[in-house]
Amino acid sequence: MIQTFFNIEIIAAAWPIVLSGLLNTILLSLIVVPLGLFGGLILALLASVKNPLVRWPLMAWVDFFRAFPPLVLLILLFAGLPFAGLELGGFACVAIAFFLNTGAYYGEIFRAGIDSVPAGQVEAGRSTGLSRLQAMGYIVLPQAVRNVLPDLLSNTLEVVKLTSLGSVVAVPELLYQARQAQSLTYNPTPIVVAAIIYFLMLWPLVRLLSRLENRALAGRR
Amino acid sequence: MSTWDRFVDTFFNGKVMLKYLPDILSGMVVTIELAVLIVLSGLAAGLALALVRSLAIRPLNWLIIFIVDLFRSLPPLVIIVLMYFGLPYAEISPSGFVSTWLSLAFVLMAFSEEIFWAGITSVHKGQWEASRSTGLSFGQTLINVVLPQALRLTIPPLTNRTIAITKGTALGTVVAVTEILGEASSAVSNSYNPSPLMMGAAAYLVLFLPVVVLARRLETKFAWKR
């Protein structure tokens, strides 16, 4: 059993491939997380304009991406756009799909955060002579982010996990490289190693989150 | 042909759509089957684990926490690939459908256990003591007093998670499950036209948009009072 699923020789042979996958996963995460945060921030700032003409389309936008599986979005870009003469690489498709999908999720979180800051804060800030934008940037956002930090972290965890979808469109991230190594060696060890790497990489974040969440929910009573 | 006509002819080609509509519909049936199985088994297993955890048996709780952490930190696609491409080396060959179902059910189990558990611990200790002192057993207290309060609290985070994980049925296409995305993708390569993909996208919206809207309502109804 250990010979099959955790073969040392195979690990040694596949290690360079798996390692390059890990580096790409980290790189991909470093790109798509800020991209999603940026998209989310834009959505939340737009939503803070209390105009129903702005707010309703935004709500529809967010609901749309909550209902739409990210893999479908990715395939739509990767396999659909070439028919319109637009041939984007797997990497660009991942970046766009993540910007849209995770942006919607981050947007909801930021919006909840902004809503959680009492209106008096803005009024006080405005009365000291700050502009609307300044009040938002210096007074509301810092408090909003602190209030929803666990949710932001939790979504970031999901985004990092989601980078594994890149394997479907041939982005050479961890899962893709592990699959390559598996088919080269006729042995499942590389996938097991990839799973262990994901676990070791994300476990600390999961531990932290589970503490934060327990505290948050327990504090509501 | 104008650009617009060409666009419509490419992405919303009536003939192609009509031809592959039955395939997409059968894909929808598979997606619904998978989704229902995942939600039922995942939530049931999550609740069961949370109840076992409330018995406070140390070694058992460590095991539960480890399992939950494991399935929270592994990407669902990695679990599916591991089951479908890895297990056959151990002479167990689950189908793509079973691999997707079990993988996502495990993930939902892990997330929902955390949420149920947080709900149970959030019920004030006095509630336990009061109900035990009226002569109710541990089990009766749990079911009649604690759970009704705990579950109410868990609804907003739970609906969110459940939808996010159930959408993962699309991952089944990687292991050859003939759900919506799988049917749509093979129709695209057979017809060399992206219209089936647009139909597939619409099918997901038809299935999941009502759930998302319903969830939003539930969330507002059961929102945490501040």
CSV table of C-alpha atoms in Angstrom, one decimal:
chain,number,residue,atom,x,y,z
A,1,MET,CA,0.0,0.0,0.0
A,2,ILE,CA,2.8,2.4,1.0
A,3,GLN,CA,4.7,1.3,-2.2
A,4,THR,CA,1.7,2.4,-4.2
A,5,PHE,CA,0.5,5.6,-2.6
A,6,PHE,CA,3.7,6.9,-1.0
A,7,ASN,CA,6.5,5.6,-3.0
A,8,ILE,CA,9.8,7.3,-2.0
A,9,GLU,CA,11.5,6.7,-5.3
A,10,ILE,CA,8.5,8.2,-7.2
A,11,ILE,CA,8.5,11.2,-4.8
A,12,ALA,CA,12.2,11.8,-5.6
A,13,ALA,CA,11.6,11.5,-9.3
A,14,ALA,CA,8.5,13.7,-9.4
A,15,TRP,CA,9.6,16.3,-6.9
A,16,PRO,CA,10.9,18.8,-9.4
A,17,ILE,CA,7.7,18.7,-11.3
A,18,VAL,CA,5.5,19.0,-8.2
A,19,LEU,CA,7.7,21.7,-6.8
A,20,SER,CA,7.3,23.8,-9.9
A,21,GLY,CA,3.6,23.3,-9.6
A,22,LEU,CA,3.6,24.5,-6.0
A,23,LEU,CA,5.5,27.6,-7.0
A,24,ASN,CA,3.0,28.3,-9.7
A,25,THR,CA,0.1,27.8,-7.3
A,26,ILE,CA,1.7,30.4,-5.0
A,27,LEU,CA,2.3,32.8,-7.8
A,28,LEU,CA,-1.3,32.3,-9.1
A,29,SER,CA,-2.7,33.0,-5.7
A,30,LEU,CA,-0.6,36.1,-5.3
A,31,ILE,CA,-2.1,37.4,-8.5
A,32,VAL,CA,-5.8,36.3,-8.2
A,33,VAL,CA,-6.3,37.2,-4.5
A,34,PRO,CA,-5.4,40.9,-4.9
A,35,LEU,CA,-7.3,40.9,-8.2
A,36,GLY,CA,-10.4,39.6,-6.4
A,37,LEU,CA,-10.0,42.0,-3.5
A,38,PHE,CA,-9.7,44.9,-5.9
A,39,GLY,CA,-12.8,43.8,-7.8
A,40,GLY,CA,-14.7,43.3,-4.5
A,41,LEU,CA,-13.7,46.7,-3.2
A,42,ILE,CA,-15.0,48.4,-6.4
A,43,LEU,CA,-18.3,46.6,-6.0
A,44,ALA,CA,-18.6,47.5,-2.4
A,45,LEU,CA,-17.8,51.1,-3.0
A,46,LEU,CA,-20.4,51.3,-5.7
A,47,ALA,CA,-22.9,49.6,-3.5
A,48,SER,CA,-22.3,52.2,-0.8
A,49,VAL,CA,-23.9,54.7,-3.1
A,50,LYS,CA,-27.4,54.4,-1.8
A,51,ASN,CA,-29.1,54.8,-5.1
A,52,PRO,CA,-31.4,52.0,-6.1
A,53,LEU,CA,-30.4,52.4,-9.7
A,54,VAL,CA,-26.9,51.4,-8.7
A,55,ARG,CA,-27.7,49.0,-5.9
A,56,TRP,CA,-30.1,46.7,-7.7
A,57,PRO,CA,-27.9,45.9,-10.7
A,58,LEU,CA,-25.1,45.3,-8.3
A,59,MET,CA,-27.2,42.8,-6.3
A,60,ALA,CA,-28.1,41.0,-9.5
A,61,TRP,CA,-24.4,40.9,-10.5
A,62,VAL,CA,-23.4,39.4,-7.1
A,63,ASP,CA,-26.3,36.9,-7.2
A,64,PHE,CA,-25.4,35.9,-10.7
A,65,PHE,CA,-21.9,35.0,-9.7
A,66,ARG,CA,-23.0,33.2,-6.5
A,67,ALA,CA,-25.2,31.0,-8.7
A,68,PHE,CA,-22.6,30.5,-11.5
A,69,PRO,CA,-20.0,27.7,-10.9
A,70,PRO,CA,-16.5,29.2,-11.3
A,71,LEU,CA,-15.5,26.2,-13.5
A,72,VAL,CA,-18.3,27.0,-15.9
A,73,LEU,CA,-17.2,30.6,-16.1
A,74,LEU,CA,-13.7,29.4,-16.7
A,75,ILE,CA,-14.6,27.0,-19.5
A,76,LEU,CA,-16.9,29.6,-21.0
A,77,LEU,CA,-14.0,32.0,-21.4
A,78,PHE,CA,-11.5,29.3,-22.4
A,79,ALA,CA,-13.6,27.3,-24.9
A,80,GLY,CA,-16.2,29.9,-25.8
A,81,LEU,CA,-14.2,33.1,-26.5
A,82,PRO,CA,-12.0,31.6,-29.3
A,83,PHE,CA,-15.2,31.3,-31.4
A,84,ALA,CA,-15.4,35.1,-31.2
A,85,GLY,CA,-11.8,35.3,-32.4
A,86,LEU,CA,-10.5,36.0,-29.0
A,87,GLU,CA,-7.9,33.4,-28.0
A,88,LEU,CA,-6.8,34.0,-24.4
A,89,GLY,CA,-4.4,31.6,-22.7
A,90,GLY,CA,-5.4,29.4,-19.8
A,91,PHE,CA,-3.7,31.8,-17.4
A,92,ALA,CA,-5.5,34.9,-18.6
A,93,CYS,CA,-8.8,33.1,-18.5
A,94,VAL,CA,-8.2,32.0,-14.9
A,95,ALA,CA,-7.3,35.6,-14.0
A,96,ILE,CA,-10.5,37.0,-15.6
A,97,ALA,CA,-12.8,34.3,-14.2
A,98,PHE,CA,-11.4,34.8,-10.7
A,99,PHE,CA,-11.6,38.6,-10.9
A,100,LEU,CA,-15.4,38.2,-11.7
A,101,ASN,CA,-16.2,35.3,-9.4
A,102,THR,CA,-14.2,36.0,-6.3
A,103,GLY,CA,-14.7,39.7,-6.8
A,104,ALA,CA,-18.4,39.2,-6.3
A,105,TYR,CA,-17.8,37.2,-3.1
A,106,TYR,CA,-15.3,39.7,-1.7
A,107,GLY,CA,-17.7,42.5,-2.7
A,108,GLU,CA,-20.5,41.0,-0.5
A,109,ILE,CA,-18.1,40.7,2.4
A,110,PHE,CA,-16.8,44.3,2.0
A,111,ARG,CA,-20.4,45.5,1.7
A,112,ALA,CA,-21.4,43.8,4.9
A,113,GLY,CA,-18.3,45.4,6.6
A,114,ILE,CA,-19.2,48.9,5.4
A,115,ASP,CA,-22.8,48.4,6.5
A,116,SER,CA,-21.6,47.4,9.9
A,117,VAL,CA,-19.9,50.8,10.5
A,118,PRO,CA,-22.4,53.2,12.2
A,119,ALA,CA,-23.6,56.1,10.1
A,120,GLY,CA,-22.5,58.5,12.9
A,121,GLN,CA,-18.9,57.7,12.0
A,122,VAL,CA,-19.3,59.1,8.5
A,123,GLU,CA,-21.2,62.1,9.7
A,124,ALA,CA,-18.5,62.9,12.3
A,125,GLY,CA,-15.8,62.5,9.7
A,126,ARG,CA,-17.6,64.7,7.2
A,127,SER,CA,-18.3,67.4,9.9
A,128,THR,CA,-14.6,67.7,10.5
A,129,GLY,CA,-14.2,68.7,6.9
A,130,LEU,CA,-13.2,65.4,5.2
A,131,SER,CA,-14.6,64.7,1.8
A,132,ARG,CA,-16.9,61.7,1.2
A,133,LEU,CA,-14.0,59.8,-0.3
A,134,GLN,CA,-11.7,60.7,2.5
A,135,ALA,CA,-14.3,59.7,5.1
A,136,MET,CA,-14.7,56.3,3.3
A,137,GLY,CA,-11.0,55.7,3.0
A,138,TYR,CA,-9.8,56.9,6.4
A,139,ILE,CA,-12.7,56.2,8.7
A,140,VAL,CA,-15.2,53.6,7.3
A,141,LEU,CA,-12.9,51.2,5.4
A,142,PRO,CA,-10.4,50.5,8.2
A,143,GLN,CA,-13.2,49.7,10.6
A,144,ALA,CA,-15.2,47.7,8.0
A,145,VAL,CA,-12.2,45.5,7.2
A,146,ARG,CA,-11.5,44.8,10.8
A,147,ASN,CA,-15.2,43.8,11.4
A,148,VAL,CA,-15.2,41.3,8.5
A,149,LEU,CA,-11.6,40.1,8.7
A,150,PRO,CA,-12.6,36.4,9.5
A,151,ASP,CA,-14.8,36.4,6.4
A,152,LEU,CA,-12.1,37.9,4.2
A,153,LEU,CA,-9.6,35.3,5.4
A,154,SER,CA,-12.1,32.5,4.9
A,155,ASN,CA,-12.8,33.6,1.3
A,156,THR,CA,-9.1,33.9,0.7
A,157,LEU,CA,-8.7,30.3,1.7
A,158,GLU,CA,-11.4,29.4,-0.8
A,159,VAL,CA,-9.7,31.4,-3.5
A,160,VAL,CA,-6.4,29.7,-3.0
A,161,LYS,CA,-8.1,26.3,-3.1
A,162,LEU,CA,-9.9,27.3,-6.2
A,163,THR,CA,-6.7,27.9,-8.1
A,164,SER,CA,-6.7,24.1,-8.6
A,165,LEU,CA,-9.3,24.8,-11.3
A,166,GLY,CA,-6.4,26.1,-13.4
A,167,SER,CA,-5.5,22.5,-14.0
A,168,VAL,CA,-8.5,22.1,-16.2
A,169,VAL,CA,-7.3,24.8,-18.6
A,170,ALA,CA,-3.7,23.5,-18.6
A,171,VAL,CA,-2.2,26.1,-16.2
A,172,PRO,CA,0.8,24.2,-14.7
A,173,GLU,CA,-0.2,24.7,-11.1
A,174,LEU,CA,0.2,22.1,-8.3
A,175,LEU,CA,-2.7,19.8,-9.2
A,176,TYR,CA,-1.9,19.9,-13.0
A,177,GLN,CA,1.8,19.1,-12.4
A,178,ALA,CA,0.9,16.3,-10.0
A,179,ARG,CA,-1.5,14.8,-12.7
A,180,GLN,CA,1.3,15.1,-15.2
A,181,ALA,CA,3.7,13.3,-12.9
A,182,GLN,CA,1.1,10.7,-12.2
A,183,SER,CA,0.6,9.8,-15.8
A,184,LEU,CA,4.4,9.8,-16.4
A,185,THR,CA,5.1,7.4,-13.5
A,186,TYR,CA,1.9,5.3,-13.6
A,187,ASN,CA,1.6,5.9,-9.9
A,188,PRO,CA,-0.8,7.9,-7.7
A,189,THR,CA,2.0,9.1,-5.3
A,190,PRO,CA,2.4,12.6,-6.9
A,191,ILE,CA,-1.3,13.3,-6.4
A,192,VAL,CA,-1.1,12.2,-2.8
A,193,VAL,CA,2.0,14.4,-2.3
A,194,ALA,CA,0.1,17.3,-3.9
A,195,ALA,CA,-2.8,16.8,-1.5
A,196,ILE,CA,-0.3,16.7,1.5
A,197,ILE,CA,1.2,19.9,0.3
A,198,TYR,CA,-2.2,21.6,0.0
A,199,PHE,CA,-3.0,20.4,3.5
A,200,LEU,CA,0.2,21.6,5.1
A,201,MET,CA,0.1,24.9,3.3
A,202,LEU,CA,-3.5,25.7,4.3
A,203,TRP,CA,-4.0,23.9,7.6
A,204,PRO,CA,-2.7,26.8,9.7
A,205,LEU,CA,-5.2,29.2,8.1
A,206,VAL,CA,-8.0,26.7,8.7
A,207,ARG,CA,-7.1,26.4,12.4
A,208,LEU,CA,-7.0,30.1,12.8
A,209,LEU,CA,-10.3,30.5,11.0
A,210,SER,CA,-12.1,27.9,13.0
A,211,ARG,CA,-11.1,29.7,16.2
A,212,LEU,CA,-12.2,33.1,14.8
A,213,GLU,CA,-15.5,31.7,13.6
A,214,ASN,CA,-16.3,29.9,16.8
A,215,ARG,CA,-15.7,33.1,18.7
A,216,ALA,CA,-17.7,35.2,16.4
A,217,LEU,CA,-20.8,32.9,16.4
A,218,ALA,CA,-20.6,32.3,20.1
A,219,GLY,CA,-20.4,36.0,20.7
A,220,ARG,CA,-23.8,36.7,19.0
A,221,ARG,CA,-25.8,35.4,21.9
B,1,MET,CA,-24.1,38.9,-42.6
B,2,SER,CA,-23.6,41.8,-40.1
B,3,THR,CA,-21.3,41.3,-37.1
B,4,TRP,CA,-24.3,41.0,-34.8
B,5,ASP,CA,-25.9,38.3,-37.0
B,6,ARG,CA,-22.6,36.5,-37.1
B,7,PHE,CA,-22.4,36.8,-33.3
B,8,VAL,CA,-25.9,35.4,-32.8
B,9,ASP,CA,-25.3,32.6,-35.3
B,10,THR,CA,-22.1,31.6,-33.5
B,11,PHE,CA,-23.1,31.8,-29.9
B,12,PHE,CA,-26.9,31.4,-30.0
B,13,ASN,CA,-27.3,29.1,-33.0
B,14,GLY,CA,-30.9,27.9,-33.0
B,15,LYS,CA,-30.3,24.7,-34.9
B,16,VAL,CA,-27.4,23.6,-32.8
B,17,MET,CA,-29.3,24.5,-29.6
B,18,LEU,CA,-32.3,22.5,-30.6
B,19,LYS,CA,-30.1,19.5,-31.5
B,20,TYR,CA,-28.3,19.5,-28.2
B,21,LEU,CA,-31.2,20.5,-25.9
B,22,PRO,CA,-32.0,16.9,-24.9
B,23,ASP,CA,-28.3,16.4,-23.9
B,24,ILE,CA,-28.3,19.6,-21.7
B,25,LEU,CA,-31.6,18.5,-20.1
B,26,SER,CA,-30.2,15.1,-19.3
B,27,GLY,CA,-27.2,16.9,-17.9
B,28,MET,CA,-29.5,18.9,-15.7
B,29,VAL,CA,-31.0,15.7,-14.3
B,30,VAL,CA,-27.6,14.4,-13.4
B,31,THR,CA,-26.6,17.7,-11.8
B,32,ILE,CA,-29.8,17.7,-9.7
B,33,GLU,CA,-29.3,14.2,-8.6
B,34,LEU,CA,-25.7,14.9,-7.6
B,35,ALA,CA,-26.7,18.1,-5.8
B,36,VAL,CA,-29.5,16.5,-3.8
B,37,LEU,CA,-27.3,13.6,-2.8
B,38,ILE,CA,-24.5,15.9,-1.8
B,39,VAL,CA,-26.7,18.3,0.3
B,40,LEU,CA,-28.6,15.5,2.1
B,41,SER,CA,-25.6,13.3,2.9
B,42,GLY,CA,-23.2,16.2,3.6
B,43,LEU,CA,-25.5,18.0,6.0
B,44,ALA,CA,-26.6,14.8,7.7
B,45,ALA,CA,-23.0,13.7,8.2
B,46,GLY,CA,-22.0,17.2,9.4
B,47,LEU,CA,-24.8,17.3,12.0
B,48,ALA,CA,-24.0,13.8,13.1
B,49,LEU,CA,-20.3,14.7,13.7
B,50,ALA,CA,-21.3,17.8,15.6
B,51,LEU,CA,-23.6,15.8,17.8
B,52,VAL,CA,-20.9,13.2,18.5
B,53,ARG,CA,-18.6,16.1,19.3
B,54,SER,CA,-21.0,17.5,21.9
B,55,LEU,CA,-20.5,14.2,23.8
B,56,ALA,CA,-17.0,15.6,24.6
B,57,ILE,CA,-15.1,12.3,24.3
B,58,ARG,CA,-11.5,13.7,23.9
B,59,PRO,CA,-9.8,11.3,21.4
B,60,LEU,CA,-13.0,11.2,19.3
B,61,ASN,CA,-13.1,15.0,19.2
B,62,TRP,CA,-9.5,15.2,18.1
B,63,LEU,CA,-10.3,12.8,15.3
B,64,ILE,CA,-13.3,14.8,14.3
B,65,ILE,CA,-11.4,18.1,14.3
B,66,PHE,CA,-8.6,16.5,12.2
B,67,ILE,CA,-11.1,15.2,9.6
B,68,VAL,CA,-12.9,18.6,9.5
B,69,ASP,CA,-9.6,20.4,9.1
B,70,LEU,CA,-8.4,18.0,6.4
B,71,PHE,CA,-11.5,18.5,4.2
B,72,ARG,CA,-11.5,22.2,4.8
B,73,SER,CA,-8.0,22.6,3.6
B,74,LEU,CA,-8.0,20.3,0.5
B,75,PRO,CA,-9.4,21.8,-2.7
B,76,PRO,CA,-12.5,19.8,-3.7
B,77,LEU,CA,-11.0,19.1,-7.2
B,78,VAL,CA,-7.9,17.5,-5.6
B,79,ILE,CA,-10.1,15.2,-3.5
B,80,ILE,CA,-12.2,14.2,-6.6
B,81,VAL,CA,-9.0,13.5,-8.6
B,82,LEU,CA,-7.5,11.6,-5.8
B,83,MET,CA,-10.5,9.3,-5.5
B,84,TYR,CA,-11.1,8.9,-9.2
B,85,PHE,CA,-7.5,8.5,-10.4
B,86,GLY,CA,-5.8,7.3,-7.2
B,87,LEU,CA,-8.2,4.7,-5.6
B,88,PRO,CA,-8.1,2.4,-8.7
B,89,TYR,CA,-4.5,1.6,-7.8
B,90,ALA,CA,-5.9,0.1,-4.6
B,91,GLU,CA,-8.3,-2.0,-6.6
B,92,ILE,CA,-11.2,0.3,-5.8
B,93,SER,CA,-12.7,2.0,-8.8
B,94,PRO,CA,-15.4,4.5,-7.9
B,95,SER,CA,-17.3,6.0,-10.9
B,96,GLY,CA,-16.9,9.7,-11.7
B,97,PHE,CA,-20.4,10.2,-10.2
B,98,VAL,CA,-19.6,8.5,-7.0
B,99,SER,CA,-16.2,10.2,-6.7
B,100,THR,CA,-17.8,13.6,-7.1
B,101,TRP,CA,-20.7,12.8,-4.8
B,102,LEU,CA,-18.5,11.5,-2.0
B,103,SER,CA,-15.8,14.2,-2.3
B,104,LEU,CA,-18.2,17.1,-2.2
B,105,ALA,CA,-20.3,15.4,0.5
B,106,PHE,CA,-17.1,15.1,2.7
B,107,VAL,CA,-16.3,18.8,2.1
B,108,LEU,CA,-19.9,19.8,3.0
B,109,MET,CA,-19.7,17.6,6.0
B,110,ALA,CA,-16.6,19.3,7.2
B,111,PHE,CA,-17.9,22.8,6.7
B,112,SER,CA,-21.3,22.1,8.1
B,113,GLU,CA,-19.9,20.3,11.2
B,114,GLU,CA,-18.0,23.5,12.0
B,115,ILE,CA,-21.1,25.6,11.6
B,116,PHE,CA,-23.4,23.2,13.6
B,117,TRP,CA,-20.8,22.9,16.3
B,118,ALA,CA,-20.4,26.7,16.6
B,119,GLY,CA,-24.2,26.9,16.8
B,120,ILE,CA,-24.4,24.3,19.6
B,121,THR,CA,-21.6,25.9,21.6
B,122,SER,CA,-23.3,29.3,21.3
B,123,VAL,CA,-26.4,28.1,23.2
B,124,HIS,CA,-25.9,29.4,26.8
B,125,LYS,CA,-24.8,26.9,29.4
B,126,GLY,CA,-27.7,27.9,31.6
B,127,GLN,CA,-30.0,26.4,29.0
B,128,TRP,CA,-28.3,23.0,29.4
B,129,GLU,CA,-28.4,23.2,33.2
B,130,ALA,CA,-32.0,24.4,33.4
B,131,SER,CA,-33.3,21.7,31.1
B,132,ARG,CA,-31.2,18.9,32.8
B,133,SER,CA,-32.5,20.0,36.2
B,134,THR,CA,-36.1,19.6,35.0
B,135,GLY,CA,-35.3,15.9,34.5
B,136,LEU,CA,-34.6,15.8,30.8
B,137,SER,CA,-31.8,13.5,29.7
B,138,PHE,CA,-28.7,14.6,27.8
B,139,GLY,CA,-30.2,13.5,24.5
B,140,GLN,CA,-33.6,15.1,25.2
B,141,THR,CA,-31.9,18.4,26.2
B,142,LEU,CA,-29.8,18.3,23.0
B,143,ILE,CA,-32.7,17.6,20.7
B,144,ASN,CA,-35.5,19.6,22.3
B,145,VAL,CA,-33.7,22.6,23.8
B,146,VAL,CA,-30.3,23.1,22.3
B,147,LEU,CA,-30.7,22.2,18.7
B,148,PRO,CA,-33.7,24.3,17.9
B,149,GLN,CA,-31.9,27.4,19.1
B,150,ALA,CA,-28.6,26.3,17.5
B,151,LEU,CA,-29.9,25.5,14.1
B,152,ARG,CA,-31.7,28.8,13.8
B,153,LEU,CA,-28.4,30.5,14.3
B,154,THR,CA,-26.6,28.4,11.7
B,155,ILE,CA,-28.9,29.1,8.8
B,156,PRO,CA,-27.2,32.2,7.2
B,157,PRO,CA,-23.6,30.7,7.1
B,158,LEU,CA,-25.0,27.3,6.2
B,159,THR,CA,-27.0,28.3,3.1
B,160,ASN,CA,-23.9,30.2,1.8
B,161,ARG,CA,-21.6,27.2,2.2
B,162,THR,CA,-24.1,24.7,0.9
B,163,ILE,CA,-24.6,26.7,-2.3
B,164,ALA,CA,-20.9,27.2,-2.9
B,165,ILE,CA,-20.1,23.5,-2.4
B,166,THR,CA,-23.1,22.3,-4.4
B,167,LYS,CA,-22.1,24.4,-7.3
B,168,GLY,CA,-19.0,22.2,-7.3
B,169,THR,CA,-21.0,19.5,-9.1
B,170,ALA,CA,-19.5,21.1,-12.2
B,171,LEU,CA,-16.2,19.7,-11.2
B,172,GLY,CA,-17.6,16.3,-12.0
B,173,THR,CA,-16.9,17.1,-15.6
B,174,VAL,CA,-13.2,16.6,-15.0
B,175,VAL,CA,-13.9,12.9,-14.1
B,176,ALA,CA,-16.3,12.3,-17.0
B,177,VAL,CA,-19.6,12.8,-15.1
B,178,THR,CA,-22.2,13.6,-17.7
B,179,GLU,CA,-23.6,16.6,-15.8
B,180,ILE,CA,-24.5,19.9,-17.5
B,181,LEU,CA,-20.9,21.2,-18.1
B,182,GLY,CA,-19.8,17.7,-19.3
B,183,GLU,CA,-22.7,17.5,-21.8
B,184,ALA,CA,-22.2,21.1,-23.0
B,185,SER,CA,-18.4,20.6,-23.5
B,186,SER,CA,-18.8,17.5,-25.5
B,187,ALA,CA,-21.6,19.1,-27.6
B,188,VAL,CA,-19.3,22.0,-28.3
B,189,SER,CA,-16.5,19.7,-29.6
B,190,ASN,CA,-19.1,17.7,-31.6
B,191,SER,CA,-20.8,20.6,-33.3
B,192,TYR,CA,-17.8,22.9,-33.3
B,193,ASN,CA,-20.1,25.7,-32.1
B,194,PRO,CA,-20.2,27.3,-28.6
B,195,SER,CA,-24.0,27.5,-28.4
B,196,PRO,CA,-24.3,24.4,-26.2
B,197,LEU,CA,-22.0,26.1,-23.7
B,198,MET,CA,-24.3,29.1,-23.5
B,199,MET,CA,-27.2,26.7,-23.0
B,200,GLY,CA,-25.2,25.0,-20.2
B,201,ALA,CA,-24.5,28.3,-18.6
B,202,ALA,CA,-28.2,29.2,-18.7
B,203,ALA,CA,-29.1,25.8,-17.3
B,204,TYR,CA,-26.9,26.5,-14.2
B,205,LEU,CA,-28.6,29.8,-13.7
B,206,VAL,CA,-32.0,28.2,-14.0
B,207,LEU,CA,-31.1,25.7,-11.3
B,208,PHE,CA,-29.1,27.9,-8.9
B,209,LEU,CA,-30.4,31.4,-9.2
B,210,PRO,CA,-33.7,30.6,-7.5
B,211,VAL,CA,-31.7,28.9,-4.7
B,212,VAL,CA,-29.5,32.0,-4.3
B,213,VAL,CA,-32.4,34.3,-4.2
B,214,LEU,CA,-34.2,32.0,-1.7
B,215,ALA,CA,-31.0,31.9,0.4
B,216,ARG,CA,-30.9,35.7,0.5
B,217,ARG,CA,-34.4,35.8,1.9
B,218,LEU,CA,-33.6,33.1,4.5
B,219,GLU,CA,-30.5,35.0,5.5
B,220,THR,CA,-32.4,38.2,6.0
B,221,LYS,CA,-35.1,36.4,8.0
B,222,PHE,CA,-32.6,34.6,10.3
B,223,ALA,CA,-30.0,37.4,10.3
B,224,TRP,CA,-28.1,37.8,13.5
B,225,LYS,CA,-29.6,40.5,15.5
B,226,ARG,CA,-27.0,43.0,16.6
